[in-house]
Coordinates of C-alpha atoms in Angstrom, one line a residue:
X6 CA 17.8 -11.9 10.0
X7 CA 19.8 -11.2 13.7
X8 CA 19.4 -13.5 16.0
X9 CA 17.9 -12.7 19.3
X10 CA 19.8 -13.9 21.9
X11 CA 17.3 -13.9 24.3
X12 CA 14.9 -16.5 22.0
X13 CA 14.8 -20.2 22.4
X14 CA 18.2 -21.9 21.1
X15 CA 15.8 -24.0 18.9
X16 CA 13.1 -22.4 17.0
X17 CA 12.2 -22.0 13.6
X18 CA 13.7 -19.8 11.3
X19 CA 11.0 -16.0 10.1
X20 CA 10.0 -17.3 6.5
X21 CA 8.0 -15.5 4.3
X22 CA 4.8 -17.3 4.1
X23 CA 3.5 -15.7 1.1
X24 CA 6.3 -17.0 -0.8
X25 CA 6.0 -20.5 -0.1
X26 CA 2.4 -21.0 -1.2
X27 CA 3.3 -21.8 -4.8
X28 CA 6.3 -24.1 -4.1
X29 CA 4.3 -25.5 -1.6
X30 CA 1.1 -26.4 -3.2
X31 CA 3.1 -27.9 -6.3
X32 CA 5.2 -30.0 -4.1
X33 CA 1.9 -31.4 -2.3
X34 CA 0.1 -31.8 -5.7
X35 CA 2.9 -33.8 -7.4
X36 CA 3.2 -36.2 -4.0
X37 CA -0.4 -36.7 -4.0
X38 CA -0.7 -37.6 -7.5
X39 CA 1.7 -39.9 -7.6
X40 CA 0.6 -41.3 -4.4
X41 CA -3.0 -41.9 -5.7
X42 CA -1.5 -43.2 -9.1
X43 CA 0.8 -46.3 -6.7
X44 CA -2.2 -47.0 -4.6
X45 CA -4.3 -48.2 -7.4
X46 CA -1.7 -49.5 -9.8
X47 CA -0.1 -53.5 -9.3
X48 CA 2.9 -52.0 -10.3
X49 CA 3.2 -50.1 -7.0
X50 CA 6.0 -52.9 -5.6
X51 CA 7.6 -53.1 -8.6
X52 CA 8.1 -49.2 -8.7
X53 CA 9.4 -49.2 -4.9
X54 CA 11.5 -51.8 -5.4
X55 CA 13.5 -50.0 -9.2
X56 CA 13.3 -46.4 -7.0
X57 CA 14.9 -47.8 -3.9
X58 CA 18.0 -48.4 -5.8
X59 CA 17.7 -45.3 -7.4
X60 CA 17.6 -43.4 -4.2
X61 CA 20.1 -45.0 -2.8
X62 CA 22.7 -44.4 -5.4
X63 CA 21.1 -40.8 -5.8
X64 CA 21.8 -40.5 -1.9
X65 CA 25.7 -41.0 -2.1
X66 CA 25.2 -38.7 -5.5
X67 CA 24.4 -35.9 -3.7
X68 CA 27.3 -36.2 -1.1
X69 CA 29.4 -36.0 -3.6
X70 CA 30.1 -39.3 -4.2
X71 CA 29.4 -42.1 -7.2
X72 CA 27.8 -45.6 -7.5
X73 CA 26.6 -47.7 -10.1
X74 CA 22.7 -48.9 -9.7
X75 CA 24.4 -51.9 -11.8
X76 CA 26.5 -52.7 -8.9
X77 CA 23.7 -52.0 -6.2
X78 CA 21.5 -54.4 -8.1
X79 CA 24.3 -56.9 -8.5
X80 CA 25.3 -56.7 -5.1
X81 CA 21.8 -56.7 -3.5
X82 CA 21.7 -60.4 -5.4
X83 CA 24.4 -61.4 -4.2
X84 CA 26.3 -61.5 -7.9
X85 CA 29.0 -58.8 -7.5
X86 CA 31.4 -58.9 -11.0
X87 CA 34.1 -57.3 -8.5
X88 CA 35.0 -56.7 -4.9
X89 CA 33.0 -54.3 -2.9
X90 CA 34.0 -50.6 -3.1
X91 CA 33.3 -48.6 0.7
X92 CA 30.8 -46.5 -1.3
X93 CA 28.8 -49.3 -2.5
X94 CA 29.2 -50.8 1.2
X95 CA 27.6 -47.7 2.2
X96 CA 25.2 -47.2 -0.7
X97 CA 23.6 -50.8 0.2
X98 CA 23.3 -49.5 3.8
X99 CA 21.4 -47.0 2.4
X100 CA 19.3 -49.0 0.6
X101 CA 18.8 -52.1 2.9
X102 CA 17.7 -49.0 5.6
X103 CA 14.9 -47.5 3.2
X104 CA 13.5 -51.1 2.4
X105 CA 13.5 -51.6 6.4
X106 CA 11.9 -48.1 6.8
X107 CA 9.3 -49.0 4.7
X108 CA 8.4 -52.3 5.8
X109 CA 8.2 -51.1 9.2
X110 CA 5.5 -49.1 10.7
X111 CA 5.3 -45.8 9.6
X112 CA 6.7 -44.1 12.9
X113 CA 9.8 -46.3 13.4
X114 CA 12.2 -44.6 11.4
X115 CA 12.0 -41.0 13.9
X116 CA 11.8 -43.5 17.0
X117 CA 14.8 -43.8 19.5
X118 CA 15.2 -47.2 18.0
X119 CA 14.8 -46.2 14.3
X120 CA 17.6 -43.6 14.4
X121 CA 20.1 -45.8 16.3
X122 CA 19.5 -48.1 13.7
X123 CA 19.8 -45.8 10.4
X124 CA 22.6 -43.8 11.9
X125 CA 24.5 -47.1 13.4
X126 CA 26.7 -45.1 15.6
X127 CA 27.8 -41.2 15.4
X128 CA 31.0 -39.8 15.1
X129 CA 32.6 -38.0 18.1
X130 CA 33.8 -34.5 18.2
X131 CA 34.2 -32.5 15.3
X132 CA 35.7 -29.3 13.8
X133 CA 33.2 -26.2 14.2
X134 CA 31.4 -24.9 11.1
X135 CA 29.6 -21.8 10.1
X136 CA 26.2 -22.5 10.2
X137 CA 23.2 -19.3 9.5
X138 CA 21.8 -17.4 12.6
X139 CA 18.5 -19.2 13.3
X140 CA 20.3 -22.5 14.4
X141 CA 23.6 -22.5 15.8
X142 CA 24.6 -26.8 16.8
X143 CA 26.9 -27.5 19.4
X144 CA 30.4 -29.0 18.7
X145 CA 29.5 -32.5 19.2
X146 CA 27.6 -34.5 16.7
X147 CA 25.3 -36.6 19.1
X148 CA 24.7 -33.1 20.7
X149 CA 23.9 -32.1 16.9
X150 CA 21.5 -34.9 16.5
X151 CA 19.5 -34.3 20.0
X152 CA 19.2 -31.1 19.0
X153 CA 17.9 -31.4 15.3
X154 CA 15.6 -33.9 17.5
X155 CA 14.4 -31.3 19.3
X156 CA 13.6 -28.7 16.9
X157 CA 11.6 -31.6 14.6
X158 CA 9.3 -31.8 17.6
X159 CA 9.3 -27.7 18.1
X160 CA 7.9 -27.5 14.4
X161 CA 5.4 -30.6 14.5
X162 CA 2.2 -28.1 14.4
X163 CA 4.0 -26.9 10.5
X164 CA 2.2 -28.4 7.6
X165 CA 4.7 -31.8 7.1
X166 CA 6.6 -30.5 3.6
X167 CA 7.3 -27.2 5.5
X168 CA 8.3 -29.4 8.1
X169 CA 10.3 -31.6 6.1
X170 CA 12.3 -29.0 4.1
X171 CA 13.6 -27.1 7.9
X172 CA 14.1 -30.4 8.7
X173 CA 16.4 -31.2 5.8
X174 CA 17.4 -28.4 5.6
X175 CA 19.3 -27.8 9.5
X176 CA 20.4 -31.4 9.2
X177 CA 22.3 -30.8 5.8
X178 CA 23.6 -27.2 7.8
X179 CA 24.9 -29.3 11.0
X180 CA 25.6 -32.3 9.9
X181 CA 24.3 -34.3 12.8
X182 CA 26.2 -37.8 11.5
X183 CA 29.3 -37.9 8.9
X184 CA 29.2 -41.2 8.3
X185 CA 25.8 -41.3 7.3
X186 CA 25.1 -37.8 5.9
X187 CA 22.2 -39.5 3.5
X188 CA 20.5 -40.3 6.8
X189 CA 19.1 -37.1 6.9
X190 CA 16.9 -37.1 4.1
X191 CA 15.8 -40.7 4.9
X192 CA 14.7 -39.8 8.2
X193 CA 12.5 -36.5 6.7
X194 CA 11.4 -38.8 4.3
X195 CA 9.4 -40.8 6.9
X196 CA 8.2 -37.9 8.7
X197 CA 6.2 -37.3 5.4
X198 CA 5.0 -40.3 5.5
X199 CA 4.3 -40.4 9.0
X200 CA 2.2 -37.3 8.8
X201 CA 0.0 -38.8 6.3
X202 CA 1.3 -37.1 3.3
X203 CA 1.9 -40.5 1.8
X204 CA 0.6 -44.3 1.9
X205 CA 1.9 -45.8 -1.0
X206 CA 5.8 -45.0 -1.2
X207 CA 8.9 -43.2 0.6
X208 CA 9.0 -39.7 -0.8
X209 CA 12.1 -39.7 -3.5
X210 CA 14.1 -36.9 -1.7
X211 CA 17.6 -37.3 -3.0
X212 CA 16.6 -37.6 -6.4
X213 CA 14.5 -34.5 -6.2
X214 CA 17.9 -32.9 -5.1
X215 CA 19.4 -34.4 -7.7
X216 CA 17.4 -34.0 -10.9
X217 CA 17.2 -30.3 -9.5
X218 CA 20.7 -29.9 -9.1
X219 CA 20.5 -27.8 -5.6
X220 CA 23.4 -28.2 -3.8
X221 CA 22.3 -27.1 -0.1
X222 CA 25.9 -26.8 1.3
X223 CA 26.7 -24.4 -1.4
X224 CA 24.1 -22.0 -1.1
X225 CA 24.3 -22.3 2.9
X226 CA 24.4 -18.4 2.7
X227 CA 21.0 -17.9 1.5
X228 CA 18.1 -17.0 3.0
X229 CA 16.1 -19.6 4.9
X230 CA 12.8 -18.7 2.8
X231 CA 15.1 -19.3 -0.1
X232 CA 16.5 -22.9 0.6
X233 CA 12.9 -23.6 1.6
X234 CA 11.6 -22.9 -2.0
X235 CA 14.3 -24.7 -3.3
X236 CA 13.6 -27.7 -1.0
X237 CA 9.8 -27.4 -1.9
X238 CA 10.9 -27.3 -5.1
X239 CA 13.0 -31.0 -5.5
X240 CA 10.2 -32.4 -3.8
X241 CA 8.1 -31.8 -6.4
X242 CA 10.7 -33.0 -8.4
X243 CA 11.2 -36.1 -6.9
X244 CA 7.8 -37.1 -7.3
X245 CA 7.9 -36.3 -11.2
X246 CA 10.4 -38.3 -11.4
X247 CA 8.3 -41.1 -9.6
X248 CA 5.3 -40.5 -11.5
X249 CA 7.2 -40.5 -14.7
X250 CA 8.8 -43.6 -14.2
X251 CA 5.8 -45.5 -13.7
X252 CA 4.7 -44.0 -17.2
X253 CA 7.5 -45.8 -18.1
X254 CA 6.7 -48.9 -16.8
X255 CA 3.0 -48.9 -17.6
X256 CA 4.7 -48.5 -21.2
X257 CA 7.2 -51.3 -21.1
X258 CA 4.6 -53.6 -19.5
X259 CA 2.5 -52.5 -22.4
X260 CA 5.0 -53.6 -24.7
X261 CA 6.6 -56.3 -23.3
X262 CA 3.1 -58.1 -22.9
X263 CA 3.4 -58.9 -26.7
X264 CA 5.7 -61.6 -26.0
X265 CA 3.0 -63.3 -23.4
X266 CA 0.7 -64.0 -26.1
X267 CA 0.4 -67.9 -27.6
X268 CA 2.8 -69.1 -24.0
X269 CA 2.8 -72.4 -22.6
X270 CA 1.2 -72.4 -18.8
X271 CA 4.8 -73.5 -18.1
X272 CA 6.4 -70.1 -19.5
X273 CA 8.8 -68.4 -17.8
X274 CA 8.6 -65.5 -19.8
X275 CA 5.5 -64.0 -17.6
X276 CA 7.9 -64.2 -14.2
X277 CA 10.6 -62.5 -16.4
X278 CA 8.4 -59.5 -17.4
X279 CA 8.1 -59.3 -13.8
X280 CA 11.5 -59.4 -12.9
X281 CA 12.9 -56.9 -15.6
X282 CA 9.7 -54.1 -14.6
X283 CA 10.7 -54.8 -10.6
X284 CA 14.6 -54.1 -11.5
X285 CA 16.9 -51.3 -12.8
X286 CA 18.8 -53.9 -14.3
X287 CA 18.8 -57.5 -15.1
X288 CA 22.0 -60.1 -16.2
X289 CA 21.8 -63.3 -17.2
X290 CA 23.2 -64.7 -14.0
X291 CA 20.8 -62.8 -11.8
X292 CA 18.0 -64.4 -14.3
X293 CA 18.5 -67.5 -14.1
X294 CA 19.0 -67.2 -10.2
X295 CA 15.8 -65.4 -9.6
X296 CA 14.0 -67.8 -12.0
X297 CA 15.7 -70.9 -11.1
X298 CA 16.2 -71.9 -14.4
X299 CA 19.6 -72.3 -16.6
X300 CA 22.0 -69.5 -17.9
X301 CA 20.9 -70.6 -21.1
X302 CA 17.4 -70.5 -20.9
X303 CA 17.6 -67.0 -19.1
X304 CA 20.0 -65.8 -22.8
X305 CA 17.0 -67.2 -24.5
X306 CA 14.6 -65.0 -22.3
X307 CA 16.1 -61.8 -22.9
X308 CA 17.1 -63.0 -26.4
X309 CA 13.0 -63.1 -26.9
X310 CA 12.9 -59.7 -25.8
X311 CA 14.7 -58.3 -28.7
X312 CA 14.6 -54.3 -29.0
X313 CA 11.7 -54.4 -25.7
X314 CA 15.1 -54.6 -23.9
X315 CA 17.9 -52.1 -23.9
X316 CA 21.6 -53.3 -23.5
X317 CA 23.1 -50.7 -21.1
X318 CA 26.8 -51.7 -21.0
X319 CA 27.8 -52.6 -24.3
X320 CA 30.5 -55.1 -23.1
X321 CA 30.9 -58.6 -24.0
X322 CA 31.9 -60.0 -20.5
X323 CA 29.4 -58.2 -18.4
X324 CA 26.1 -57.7 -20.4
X325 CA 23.4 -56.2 -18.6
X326 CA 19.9 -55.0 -19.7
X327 CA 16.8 -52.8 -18.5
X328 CA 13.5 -52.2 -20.1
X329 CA 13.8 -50.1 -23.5
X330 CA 11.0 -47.4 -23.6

């Protein structure tokens, strides 16, 4: 596609609409099914709260860089087996962001306020880069960001995933913020949600680019119709994903609720089903924290459990377990 350097410096790029019908209908489908399935279901907070840290890892993952959702969930509690790395510093800015974004009204997150508070503070000046011919940023990345602003609002009449996907898209071309490149996808999320496309949950965007394993900076040389599709395409992912693991803890509530038969009224072991279903992980520490009871009464919990619980670290000084279906 040339460009015509007598069009608008912001506009959207020529797609070819017959194209995205597919990807786009399946994306839609899979978001509203899973939407409908986490208005109705009591384990709709639980599931935001297990796919939070999974997103947030998932969004450092597809920069490039590695986390443990161990170490999120550890750290979150307060119960970190080890100093702080810088990428789990800025994996739990990620995280605490999203939980913020959806606590707060659905329109905060693209305000002036919002995006000074996800983005913290951009970086100055940086190196040019080769970007494709319907978007061309300017060399400074709050220059970047006004702009990728700008064309959000140029697009708003677009249905909101096409709208999303552009928008992802040109911010993972320009780059508007380096130290928050994940900030991108957090910020389309809530446009989804702010359209109306969801109610019950923040669309799961970077694992969708994960579980797909599309790399947008590598394929920067295809065609805009194409990096839509494959946009389109994660989102649908994404929600699979979401919709799958609530199978899975529909499941494990299932079978965990075994153990609640015959309990005292005094029982912890009802607040501990909830606790392991609301968590990637649990410890024993973190157990008997969030329960307020002792270390060993918290062994004994899990202990209960028996093969309901999976042991995911297999070492003896840091144990750690998450629901086993």
């Amino acid at each position: 596609m040339e460009l015509d350097e007598k069009a608008p410096r912001l506009q959207a790029p020529q797609l070819e609409w017959e194209r995205l019908l597919d990807p786009l209908n399946k994306a839609a489908d899979r978001i509203a099914r899973l939407d409908e399935r986490l208005r109705t279901s009591s384990l709709a907070e639980g599931w935001r709260s297990r796919t939070d840290f999974r997103e947030a890892q998932a969004a450092l993952w597809v920069d490039g860089v590695l986390v443990s959702v161990e170490d999120l969930v550890l750290r979150d509690a307060g119960m970190d087996i080890r100093a702080p790395t810088p990428e789990l510093s800025r994996a739990m800015v990620a995280y605490g962001l999203r939980r913020k974004i959806w606590r707060s009204s659905k329109d905060w997150a693209n305000s002036e306020e919002g995006r000074s508070a996800i983005l913290g503070h951009l970086d100055g000046a940086s190196r040019p880069r080769e970007v494709d011919d319907w978007f061309v940023p300017k060399a400074d990345h709050a220059d970047r960001l006004t702009e990728w602003t700008e064309f959000v609002r140029k697009i708003e009449g677009l249905s909101p995933l096409i709208r999303a996907a552009l928008a992802l898209d040109l911010w993972k071309r320009t780059e508007p913020s380096e130290r928050s490149p994940w900030a991108g996808a957090m910020m389309v999320g809530a446009q989804i949600r702010a359209a109306g496309a969801t109610t019950s949950f923040l669309p799961l965007i970077n694992i969708g680019l994960r579980e797909s394993q599309f790399n947008l900076r590598r394929n920067r040389e295809s065609s805009a119709t194409d990096r839509a599709i494959w946009i389109l395409e994660s989102f649908a992912v994404g929600a699979d994903y979401g919709l799958a693991e609530h199978d899975r803890m529909a499941l494990a509530r299932e079978t965990l609720g075994t153990k609640l038969k015959d309990r005292r009224t005094s029982s912890r072991m009802p607040d501990f089903v909830d606790l392991v279903l609301s968590l990637p992980i649990v410890t024993v520490p973190l157990v008997a924290a969030k329960l307020k009871v002792s270390p060993q009464a918290a062994q004994v919990l899990i202990d209960e459990c028996g093969s309901l619980l999976r042991e995911v670290t297999g070492r003896r000084r840091y144990r750690a377990w998450s629901i086993g279906v």
